[in-house]
mmCIF file of C-alpha atoms in Angstrom:
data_model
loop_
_atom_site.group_PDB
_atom_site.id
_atom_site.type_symbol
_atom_site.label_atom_id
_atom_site.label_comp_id
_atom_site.label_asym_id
_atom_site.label_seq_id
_atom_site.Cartn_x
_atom_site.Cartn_y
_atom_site.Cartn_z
ATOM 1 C CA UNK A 1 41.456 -30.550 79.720
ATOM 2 C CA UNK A 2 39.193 -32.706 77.134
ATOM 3 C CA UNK A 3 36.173 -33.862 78.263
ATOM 4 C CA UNK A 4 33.408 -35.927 76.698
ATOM 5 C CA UNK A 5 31.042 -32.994 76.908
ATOM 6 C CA UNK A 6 33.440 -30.373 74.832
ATOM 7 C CA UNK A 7 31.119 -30.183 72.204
ATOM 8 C CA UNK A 8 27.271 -29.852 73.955
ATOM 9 C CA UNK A 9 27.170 -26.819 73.430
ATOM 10 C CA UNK A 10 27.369 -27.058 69.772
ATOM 11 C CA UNK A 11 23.799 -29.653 69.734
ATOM 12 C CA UNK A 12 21.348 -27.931 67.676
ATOM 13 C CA UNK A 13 20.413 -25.806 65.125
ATOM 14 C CA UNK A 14 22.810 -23.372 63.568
ATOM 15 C CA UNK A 15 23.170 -20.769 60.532
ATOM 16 C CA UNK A 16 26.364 -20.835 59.158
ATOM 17 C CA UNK A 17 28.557 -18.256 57.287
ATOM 18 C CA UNK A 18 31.170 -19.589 55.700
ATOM 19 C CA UNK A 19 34.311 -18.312 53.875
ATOM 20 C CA UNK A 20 36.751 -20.265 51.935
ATOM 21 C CA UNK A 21 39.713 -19.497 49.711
ATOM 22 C CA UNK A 22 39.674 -20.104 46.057
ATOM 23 C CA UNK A 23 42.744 -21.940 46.477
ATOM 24 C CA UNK A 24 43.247 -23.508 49.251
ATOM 25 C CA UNK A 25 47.100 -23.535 49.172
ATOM 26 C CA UNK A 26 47.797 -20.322 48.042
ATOM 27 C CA UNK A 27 47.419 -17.370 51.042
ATOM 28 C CA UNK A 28 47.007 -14.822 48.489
ATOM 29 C CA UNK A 29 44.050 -16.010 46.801
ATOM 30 C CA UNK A 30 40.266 -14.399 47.683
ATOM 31 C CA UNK A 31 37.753 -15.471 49.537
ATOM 32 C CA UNK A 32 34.561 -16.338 48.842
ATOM 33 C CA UNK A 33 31.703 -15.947 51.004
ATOM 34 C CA UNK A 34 28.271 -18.278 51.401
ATOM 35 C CA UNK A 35 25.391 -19.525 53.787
ATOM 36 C CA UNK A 36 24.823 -22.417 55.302
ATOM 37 C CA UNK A 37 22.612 -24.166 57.649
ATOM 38 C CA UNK A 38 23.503 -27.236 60.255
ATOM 39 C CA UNK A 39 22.465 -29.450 63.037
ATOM 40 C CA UNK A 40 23.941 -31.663 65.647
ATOM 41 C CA UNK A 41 23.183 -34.157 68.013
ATOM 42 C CA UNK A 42 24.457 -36.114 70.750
ATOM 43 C CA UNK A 43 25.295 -39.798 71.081
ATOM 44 C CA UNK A 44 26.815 -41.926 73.710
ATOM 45 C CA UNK A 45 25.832 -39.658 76.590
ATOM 46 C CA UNK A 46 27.803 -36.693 74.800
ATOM 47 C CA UNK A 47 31.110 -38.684 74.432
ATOM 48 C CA UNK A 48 30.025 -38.239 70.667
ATOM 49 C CA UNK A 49 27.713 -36.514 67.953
ATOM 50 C CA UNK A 50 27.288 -35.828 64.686
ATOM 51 C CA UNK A 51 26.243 -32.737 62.571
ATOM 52 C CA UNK A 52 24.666 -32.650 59.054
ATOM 53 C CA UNK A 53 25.219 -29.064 57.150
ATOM 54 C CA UNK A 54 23.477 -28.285 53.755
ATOM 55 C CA UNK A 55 25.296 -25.649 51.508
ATOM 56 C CA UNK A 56 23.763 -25.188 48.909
ATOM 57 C CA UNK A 57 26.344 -22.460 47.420
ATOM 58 C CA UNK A 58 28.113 -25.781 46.730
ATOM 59 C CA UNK A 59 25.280 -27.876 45.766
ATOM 60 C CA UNK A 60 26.287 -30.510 48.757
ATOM 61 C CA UNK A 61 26.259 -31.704 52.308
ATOM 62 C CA UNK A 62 28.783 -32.461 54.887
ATOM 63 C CA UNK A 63 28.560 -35.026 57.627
ATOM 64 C CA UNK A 64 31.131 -35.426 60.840
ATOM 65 C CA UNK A 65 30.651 -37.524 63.508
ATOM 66 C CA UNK A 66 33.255 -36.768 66.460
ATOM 67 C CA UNK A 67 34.122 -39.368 69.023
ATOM 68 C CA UNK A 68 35.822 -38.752 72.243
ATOM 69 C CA UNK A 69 38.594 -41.496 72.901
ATOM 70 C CA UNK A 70 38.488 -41.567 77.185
ATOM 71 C CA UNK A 71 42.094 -43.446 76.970
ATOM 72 C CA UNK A 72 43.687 -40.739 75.782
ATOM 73 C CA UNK A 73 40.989 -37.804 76.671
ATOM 74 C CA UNK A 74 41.242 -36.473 72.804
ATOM 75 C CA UNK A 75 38.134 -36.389 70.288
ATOM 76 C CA UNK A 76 38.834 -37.497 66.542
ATOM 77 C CA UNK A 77 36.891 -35.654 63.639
ATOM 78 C CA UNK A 78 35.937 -37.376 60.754
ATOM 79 C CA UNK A 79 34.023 -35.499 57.584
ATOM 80 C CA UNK A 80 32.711 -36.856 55.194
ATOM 81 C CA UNK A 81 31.313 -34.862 52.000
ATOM 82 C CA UNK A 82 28.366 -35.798 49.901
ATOM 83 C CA UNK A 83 29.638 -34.677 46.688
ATOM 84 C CA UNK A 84 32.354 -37.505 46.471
ATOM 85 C CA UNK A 85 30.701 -39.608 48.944
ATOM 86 C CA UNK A 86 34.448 -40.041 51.100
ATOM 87 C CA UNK A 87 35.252 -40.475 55.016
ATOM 88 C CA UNK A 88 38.664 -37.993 54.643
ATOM 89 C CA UNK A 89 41.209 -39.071 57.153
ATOM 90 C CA UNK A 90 40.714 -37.960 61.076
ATOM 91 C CA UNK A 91 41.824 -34.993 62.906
ATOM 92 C CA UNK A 92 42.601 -35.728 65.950
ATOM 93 C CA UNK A 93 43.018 -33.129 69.336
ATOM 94 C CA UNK A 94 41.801 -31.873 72.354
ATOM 95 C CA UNK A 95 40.381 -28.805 74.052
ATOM 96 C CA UNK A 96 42.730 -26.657 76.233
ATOM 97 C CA UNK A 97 41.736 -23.023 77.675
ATOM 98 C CA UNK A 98 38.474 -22.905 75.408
ATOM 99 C CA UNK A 99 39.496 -23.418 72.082
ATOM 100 C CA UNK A 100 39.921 -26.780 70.462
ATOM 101 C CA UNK A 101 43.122 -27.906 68.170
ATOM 102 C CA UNK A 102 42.963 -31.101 65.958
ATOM 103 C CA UNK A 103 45.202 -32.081 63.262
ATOM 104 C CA UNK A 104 45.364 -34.840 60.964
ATOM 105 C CA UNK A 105 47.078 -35.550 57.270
ATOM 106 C CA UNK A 106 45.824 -35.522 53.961
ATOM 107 C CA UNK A 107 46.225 -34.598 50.757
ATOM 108 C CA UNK A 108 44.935 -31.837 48.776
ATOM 109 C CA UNK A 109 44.960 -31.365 44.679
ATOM 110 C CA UNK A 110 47.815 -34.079 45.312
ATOM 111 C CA UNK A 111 49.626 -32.941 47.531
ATOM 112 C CA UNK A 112 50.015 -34.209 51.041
ATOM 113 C CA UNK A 113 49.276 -31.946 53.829
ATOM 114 C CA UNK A 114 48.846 -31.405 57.480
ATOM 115 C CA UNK A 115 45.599 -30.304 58.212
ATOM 116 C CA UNK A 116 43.999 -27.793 61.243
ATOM 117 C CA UNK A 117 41.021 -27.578 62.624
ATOM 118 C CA UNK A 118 40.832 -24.737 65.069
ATOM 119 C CA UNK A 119 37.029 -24.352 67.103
ATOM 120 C CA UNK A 120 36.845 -20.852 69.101
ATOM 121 C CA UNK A 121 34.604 -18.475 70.596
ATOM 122 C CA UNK A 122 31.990 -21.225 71.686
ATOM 123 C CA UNK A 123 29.099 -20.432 73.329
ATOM 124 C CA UNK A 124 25.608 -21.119 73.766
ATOM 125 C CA UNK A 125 25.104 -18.360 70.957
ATOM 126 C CA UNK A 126 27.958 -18.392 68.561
ATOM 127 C CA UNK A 127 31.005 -20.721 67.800
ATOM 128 C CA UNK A 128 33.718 -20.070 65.341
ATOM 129 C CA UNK A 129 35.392 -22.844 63.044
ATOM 130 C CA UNK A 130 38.661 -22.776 61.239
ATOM 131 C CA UNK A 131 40.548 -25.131 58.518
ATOM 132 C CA UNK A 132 44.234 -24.452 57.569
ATOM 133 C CA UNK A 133 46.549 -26.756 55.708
ATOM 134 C CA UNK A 134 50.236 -26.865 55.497
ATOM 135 C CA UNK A 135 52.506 -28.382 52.915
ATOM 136 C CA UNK A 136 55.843 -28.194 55.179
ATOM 137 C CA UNK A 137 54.875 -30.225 57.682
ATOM 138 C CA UNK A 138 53.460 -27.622 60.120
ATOM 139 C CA UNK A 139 56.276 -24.839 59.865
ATOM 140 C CA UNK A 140 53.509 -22.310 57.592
ATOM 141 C CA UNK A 141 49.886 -22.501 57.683
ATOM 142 C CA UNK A 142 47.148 -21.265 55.106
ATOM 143 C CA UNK A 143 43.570 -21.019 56.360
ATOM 144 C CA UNK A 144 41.447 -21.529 53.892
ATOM 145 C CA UNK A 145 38.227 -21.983 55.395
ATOM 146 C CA UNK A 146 36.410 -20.549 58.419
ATOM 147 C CA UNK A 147 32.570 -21.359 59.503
ATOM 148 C CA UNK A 148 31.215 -18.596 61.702
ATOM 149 C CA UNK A 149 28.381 -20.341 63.736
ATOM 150 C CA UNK A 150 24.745 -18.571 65.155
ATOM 151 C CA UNK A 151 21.720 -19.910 66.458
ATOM 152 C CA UNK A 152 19.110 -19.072 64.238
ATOM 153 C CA UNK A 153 16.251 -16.695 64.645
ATOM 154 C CA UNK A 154 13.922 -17.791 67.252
ATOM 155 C CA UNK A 155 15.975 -20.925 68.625
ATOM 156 C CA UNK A 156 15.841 -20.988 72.406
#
């Protein structure tokens, strides 16, 4: 069951490998890989944060602050990139059994799809991040980009 500490233990600093499809519809296209760094930190007693992470592969920063709704015990994720400057629409889950599952709509190159996130493996240590989309409403999924978190060197 949510809570509105799910994500402490991702406060912090963190070195990030990412790897993303070329295209991020098509399952058969590669992947390429790049470093990152991040950060997060708490608001509202934990119920929410936000995290900053640099890329500079891309030449840009990402933002997402996460809020935990205690109505209805699920969090909403909301990015927003620096390179275009948007809020994209929310995805919007829960935690169950140690992994987290939100999804949301969007669209992509045009195309509307349903959208994944997927966190994982979360520790103190290490946490794992996934994005899929789908363009059939849920049936198929492509992942197209996964974050593979670390503390860095010398972080207690």
């Amino acid at each position: 069951m949510s809570s509105p500490h799910d994500f402490d233990f991702f406060h912090g600093e963190w070195a990030v490998t990412n790897r993303r499809r070329t295209d991020f519809l098509d399952p058969d296209s590669g992947w390429e890989e790049f470093a990152a760094t991040s950060r997060c930190w708490p608001l509202f007693d934990g119920a929410a944060n936000v995290d900053e992470i640099d890329m500079p592969y891309l030449g840009a920063q990402g933002a997402t602050l996460r809020l935990f709704d205690r109505e209805t015990g699920q969090w909403s994720l909301n990015w927003a990139a620096s390179r275009s400057g948007k809020l994209f629409p929310p995805v919007v889950g829960r935690f169950e059994g140690g992994r987290g599952e939100f999804h949301g709509d969007d669209t992509h190159d045009g195309k509307e799809v349903r959208v994944r996130f997927v966190w994982a493996g979360m520790s103190a240590e290490r946490a794992h991040w996934e994005q899929a989309f789908s363009v059939d409403g849920g049936a198929t999924w492509v992942t197209n980009w996964t974050m593979d978190f670390s503390r860095p060197s010398g972080t207690p």
